[in-house]
C-alpha atoms as a printed R data frame, in Angstrom:
    type eleno elety resid chain resno       x       y       z
1   ATOM     1    CA   MET     A     1 100.327 122.829  96.811
2   ATOM     2    CA   LEU     A     2 103.325 125.488  97.321
3   ATOM     3    CA   TYR     A     3 105.420 123.333  95.076
4   ATOM     4    CA   GLU     A     4 102.620 123.370  92.445
5   ATOM     5    CA   PHE     A     5 102.108 127.232  92.868
6   ATOM     6    CA   CYS     A     6 106.077 127.815  92.603
7   ATOM     7    CA   ARG     A     7 106.497 125.724  89.727
8   ATOM     8    CA   GLY     A     8 103.793 127.361  87.729
9   ATOM     9    CA   VAL     A     9 105.001 130.638  88.424
10  ATOM    10    CA   LEU     A    10 108.460 129.557  87.599
11  ATOM    11    CA   ARG     A    11 107.354 128.043  84.356
12  ATOM    12    CA   GLY     A    12 105.829 131.469  83.325
13  ATOM    13    CA   ALA     A    13 108.874 133.440  84.445
14  ATOM    14    CA   TYR     A    14 111.526 131.190  82.970
15  ATOM    15    CA   THR     A    15 109.684 130.928  79.313
16  ATOM    16    CA   VAL     A    16 109.601 134.529  79.298
17  ATOM    17    CA   LEU     A    17 112.817 135.693  81.016
18  ATOM    18    CA   PHE     A    18 114.990 132.903  79.596
19  ATOM    19    CA   ARG     A    19 112.901 131.487  76.845
20  ATOM    20    CA   LEU     A    20 113.245 128.295  78.446
21  ATOM    21    CA   LYS     A    21 112.462 125.325  76.045
22  ATOM    22    CA   ALA     A    22 112.267 121.674  77.061
23  ATOM    23    CA   GLU     A    23 113.197 118.907  74.699
24  ATOM    24    CA   GLY     A    24 113.091 115.011  75.396
25  ATOM    25    CA   LEU     A    25 110.192 115.296  78.218
26  ATOM    26    CA   GLN     A    26 109.086 111.916  76.875
27  ATOM    27    CA   HIS     A    27 112.144 110.104  78.231
28  ATOM    28    CA   VAL     A    28 111.294 110.994  82.147
29  ATOM    29    CA   PRO     A    29 109.321 108.146  83.390
30  ATOM    30    CA   ALA     A    30 105.630 109.222  84.692
31  ATOM    31    CA   GLU     A    31 106.074 107.068  87.651
32  ATOM    32    CA   GLY     A    32 108.574 105.357  89.632
33  ATOM    33    CA   PRO     A    33 112.073 106.388  91.042
34  ATOM    34    CA   VAL     A    34 113.749 108.804  88.967
35  ATOM    35    CA   ILE     A    35 117.210 110.354  89.293
36  ATOM    36    CA   LEU     A    36 117.574 113.513  87.031
37  ATOM    37    CA   CYS     A    37 121.323 114.003  86.838
38  ATOM    38    CA   SER     A    38 122.247 117.502  85.128
39  ATOM    39    CA   ASN     A    39 125.325 119.772  84.295
40  ATOM    40    CA   HIS     A    40 125.310 122.577  86.722
41  ATOM    41    CA   ILE     A    41 126.041 126.063  85.283
42  ATOM    42    CA   SER     A    42 123.992 128.421  87.576
43  ATOM    43    CA   ASN     A    43 122.119 128.984  90.618
44  ATOM    44    CA   PHE     A    44 119.021 128.935  88.095
45  ATOM    45    CA   ASP     A    45 119.505 125.492  87.337
46  ATOM    46    CA   PRO     A    46 117.471 123.497  90.046
47  ATOM    47    CA   PRO     A    47 114.139 125.039  88.882
48  ATOM    48    CA   THR     A    48 115.254 124.619  85.278
49  ATOM    49    CA   VAL     A    49 115.641 120.975  85.766
50  ATOM    50    CA   GLY     A    50 112.142 120.444  87.163
51  ATOM    51    CA   ILE     A    51 109.520 123.304  86.316
52  ATOM    52    CA   LYS     A    52 108.899 121.860  83.001
53  ATOM    53    CA   LEU     A    53 107.863 118.268  84.460
54  ATOM    54    CA   ASP     A    54 104.586 117.225  86.065
55  ATOM    55    CA   ARG     A    55 106.269 115.467  89.130
56  ATOM    56    CA   LYS     A    56 107.911 116.928  92.186
57  ATOM    57    CA   VAL     A    57 111.559 117.017  92.034
58  ATOM    58    CA   HIS     A    58 113.522 116.903  95.213
59  ATOM    59    CA   TYR     A    59 117.039 118.262  95.873
60  ATOM    60    CA   MET     A    60 119.699 118.111  98.610
61  ATOM    61    CA   ALA     A    61 120.429 121.471  99.617
62  ATOM    62    CA   LYS     A    62 123.170 122.957 102.078
63  ATOM    63    CA   ALA     A    63 122.221 122.430 105.756
64  ATOM    64    CA   GLU     A    64 123.126 126.195 106.424
65  ATOM    65    CA   LEU     A    65 120.244 127.197 104.342
66  ATOM    66    CA   PHE     A    66 117.739 125.469 106.454
67  ATOM    67    CA   GLU     A    67 119.080 127.699 109.354
68  ATOM    68    CA   VAL     A    68 117.603 130.868 107.672
69  ATOM    69    CA   PRO     A    69 113.998 131.308 109.399
70  ATOM    70    CA   VAL     A    70 111.754 131.831 106.229
71  ATOM    71    CA   LEU     A    71 114.205 130.304 103.790
72  ATOM    72    CA   GLY     A    72 114.636 127.245 105.568
73  ATOM    73    CA   LYS     A    73 110.788 126.514 105.725
74  ATOM    74    CA   LEU     A    74 110.496 127.601 102.088
75  ATOM    75    CA   ILE     A    75 112.909 125.152 100.557
76  ATOM    76    CA   GLU     A    76 111.855 122.339 103.077
77  ATOM    77    CA   GLY     A    77 107.974 123.048 101.760
78  ATOM    78    CA   LEU     A    78 109.387 122.806  98.214
79  ATOM    79    CA   GLY     A    79 110.868 119.139  98.535
80  ATOM    80    CA   ALA     A    80 114.456 120.037  99.456
81  ATOM    81    CA   PHE     A    81 116.284 118.278 102.513
82  ATOM    82    CA   PRO     A    82 119.383 119.278 104.206
83  ATOM    83    CA   VAL     A    83 123.222 117.914 103.403
84  ATOM    84    CA   LYS     A    84 126.191 118.920 105.255
85  ATOM    85    CA   ARG     A    85 128.977 120.646 103.290
86  ATOM    86    CA   GLY     A    86 132.349 118.587 102.548
87  ATOM    87    CA   GLY     A    87 130.433 115.518 101.833
88  ATOM    88    CA   VAL     A    88 127.217 113.769 101.895
89  ATOM    89    CA   SER     A    89 126.166 112.452 105.585
90  ATOM    90    CA   LYS     A    90 124.706 109.083 105.857
91  ATOM    91    CA   GLU     A    91 121.364 110.991 106.892
92  ATOM    92    CA   SER     A    92 121.192 112.496 103.622
93  ATOM    93    CA   ILE     A    93 121.941 109.269 101.705
94  ATOM    94    CA   ARG     A    94 119.228 107.298 103.603
95  ATOM    95    CA   THR     A    95 116.910 110.142 103.039
96  ATOM    96    CA   ALA     A    96 117.374 109.993  99.272
97  ATOM    97    CA   ILE     A    97 117.102 106.622  98.970
98  ATOM    98    CA   ALA     A    98 113.896 106.256 100.992
99  ATOM    99    CA   LEU     A    99 112.517 109.061  98.604
100 ATOM   100    CA   LEU     A   100 113.460 107.090  95.666
101 ATOM   101    CA   LYS     A   101 112.263 103.787  97.128
102 ATOM   102    CA   ALA     A   102 108.843 105.475  97.669
103 ATOM   103    CA   GLY     A   103 108.642 106.319  93.749
104 ATOM   104    CA   GLY     A   104 110.091 109.856  94.258
105 ATOM   105    CA   VAL     A   105 112.195 111.851  91.611
106 ATOM   106    CA   MET     A   106 115.479 113.422  92.741
107 ATOM   107    CA   GLY     A   107 117.591 116.196  90.804
108 ATOM   108    CA   ILE     A   108 121.238 115.836  91.501
109 ATOM   109    CA   PHE     A   109 124.038 117.902  90.120
110 ATOM   110    CA   PRO     A   110 126.982 115.154  89.857
111 ATOM   111    CA   GLU     A   111 129.613 118.057  89.894
112 ATOM   112    CA   GLY     A   112 128.295 118.788  93.226
113 ATOM   113    CA   THR     A   113 128.860 122.546  92.443
114 ATOM   114    CA   ARG     A   114 128.557 124.934  89.461
115 ATOM   115    CA   ASN     A   115 131.170 123.969  86.786
116 ATOM   116    CA   SER     A   116 130.992 125.174  83.085
117 ATOM   117    CA   GLY     A   117 133.304 122.461  82.120
118 ATOM   118    CA   GLY     A   118 131.386 119.353  82.723
119 ATOM   119    CA   ASP     A   119 134.160 117.349  84.658
120 ATOM   120    CA   ALA     A   120 135.079 116.723  88.268
121 ATOM   121    CA   ALA     A   121 131.938 114.673  89.064
122 ATOM   122    CA   LYS     A   122 131.544 112.951  92.466
123 ATOM   123    CA   LYS     A   123 130.297 109.531  92.873
124 ATOM   124    CA   GLY     A   124 127.349 110.386  95.046
125 ATOM   125    CA   ALA     A   125 124.784 110.228  92.304
126 ATOM   126    CA   ALA     A   126 126.143 106.792  91.248
127 ATOM   127    CA   MET     A   127 125.927 105.493  94.576
128 ATOM   128    CA   ILE     A   128 122.518 106.650  95.343
129 ATOM   129    CA   ALA     A   129 121.221 105.209  91.716
130 ATOM   130    CA   MET     A   130 123.037 101.992  92.377
131 ATOM   131    CA   ARG     A   131 121.536 101.440  95.974
132 ATOM   132    CA   SER     A   132 118.192 102.818  94.996
133 ATOM   133    CA   GLY     A   133 117.511 101.051  91.550
134 ATOM   134    CA   ALA     A   134 116.214 104.226  90.255
135 ATOM   135    CA   THR     A   135 115.991 105.060  86.521
136 ATOM   136    CA   VAL     A   136 119.017 107.622  85.912
137 ATOM   137    CA   ILE     A   137 117.938 110.337  83.209
138 ATOM   138    CA   PRO     A   138 120.560 112.378  81.933
139 ATOM   139    CA   VAL     A   139 119.815 116.042  81.840
140 ATOM   140    CA   ALA     A   140 121.713 119.017  80.032
141 ATOM   141    CA   ILE     A   141 121.350 122.524  80.500
142 ATOM   142    CA   VAL     A   142 122.396 124.566  77.631
143 ATOM   143    CA   GLY     A   143 122.245 128.310  77.266
144 ATOM   144    CA   SER     A   144 123.596 131.229  79.711
145 ATOM   145    CA   TYR     A   145 120.267 132.700  81.475
146 ATOM   146    CA   ARG     A   146 120.821 135.708  79.536
147 ATOM   147    CA   LEU     A   147 117.670 137.804  79.770
148 ATOM   148    CA   PHE     A   148 115.561 137.155  76.848
149 ATOM   149    CA   GLY     A   149 118.088 134.905  75.568
150 ATOM   150    CA   LYS     A   150 117.715 131.160  74.729
151 ATOM   151    CA   THR     A   151 118.228 128.482  77.316
152 ATOM   152    CA   ARG     A   152 117.090 124.810  76.973
153 ATOM   153    CA   VAL     A   153 116.710 121.844  79.230
154 ATOM   154    CA   ILE     A   154 117.265 118.506  77.536
155 ATOM   155    CA   TYR     A   155 116.314 115.362  79.000
156 ATOM   156    CA   GLY     A   156 117.948 112.298  77.484
157 ATOM   157    CA   PRO     A   157 116.910 108.390  77.365
158 ATOM   158    CA   PRO     A   158 117.495 106.557  80.460
159 ATOM   159    CA   VAL     A   159 121.397 105.905  81.305
160 ATOM   160    CA   ASP     A   160 121.707 101.971  80.755
161 ATOM   161    CA   LEU     A   161 123.407 100.701  84.065
162 ATOM   162    CA   SER     A   162 122.553  97.022  83.328
163 ATOM   163    CA   GLU     A   163 126.357  96.360  82.889
164 ATOM   164    CA   PHE     A   164 127.112  97.529  86.293
165 ATOM   165    CA   ILE     A   165 124.001  95.765  88.320
166 ATOM   166    CA   HIS     A   166 126.121  92.829  89.289
167 ATOM   167    CA   SER     A   167 129.468  94.298  89.088
168 ATOM   168    CA   SER     A   168 131.846  93.910  92.325
169 ATOM   169    CA   SER     A   169 134.452  95.946  90.850
170 ATOM   170    CA   GLY     A   170 135.716  98.672  93.399
171 ATOM   171    CA   ASP     A   171 135.501 101.172  90.779
172 ATOM   172    CA   THR     A   172 132.218 100.367  89.933
173 ATOM   173    CA   LEU     A   173 130.929 103.919  90.999
174 ATOM   174    CA   GLU     A   174 133.745 105.541  89.242
175 ATOM   175    CA   GLN     A   175 132.590 103.671  86.199
176 ATOM   176    CA   VAL     A   176 128.857 104.621  86.615
177 ATOM   177    CA   THR     A   177 129.684 108.088  87.297
178 ATOM   178    CA   ALA     A   178 131.878 108.373  84.129
179 ATOM   179    CA   LYS     A   179 128.686 106.950  81.881
180 ATOM   180    CA   ILE     A   180 126.466 109.431  83.412
181 ATOM   181    CA   MET     A   181 128.848 112.357  82.884
182 ATOM   182    CA   ARG     A   182 129.282 111.044  79.134
183 ATOM   183    CA   ASP     A   183 125.552 110.749  78.565
184 ATOM   184    CA   ILE     A   184 125.081 114.406  80.180
185 ATOM   185    CA   ALA     A   185 127.967 115.543  77.563
186 ATOM   186    CA   LYS     A   186 126.324 113.997  74.682
187 ATOM   187    CA   LEU     A   187 122.984 116.037  75.196
188 ATOM   188    CA   ARG     A   188 125.083 119.217  75.861
189 ATOM   189    CA   ASP     A   189 127.253 118.738  72.961
């Protein structure tokens, strides 16, 4: 209920303030496990990736945020779960995979931090995708969140990971990460 309320408020606010438009919504499956992999340009990005969808999107968030009395309970209620800084913990990975195996949706920023260049991606999204079998949807946020400017969120077709399913190559996660980032870049450009 909290999620739906906040999503409705933010849909209206982002539409007015940032003239947010969504493209490619048909590419996001209506059910089953989905990972939304997006570029990361601003603190406004997590709501941007999820507010135009009718499914609840979960995110990993810095563990320190959960220690802030009101904020911690709020973001937990919105579907976030903690991750320790400096790397993804085994507990966070287990939580993410369990959420996906239950048919949930996760939003992940493969770059790990805000980055306008679209490079330096980490392998966590690829590892979670390969272990969970979730559909990976590339997402590009285009715009600057300038008040009353135009911002777009573009959902692309699922990333084809079939060539990597049975791969035993040691660099498979790097290859999957590179493929995801290429698909995001195509949408962005």
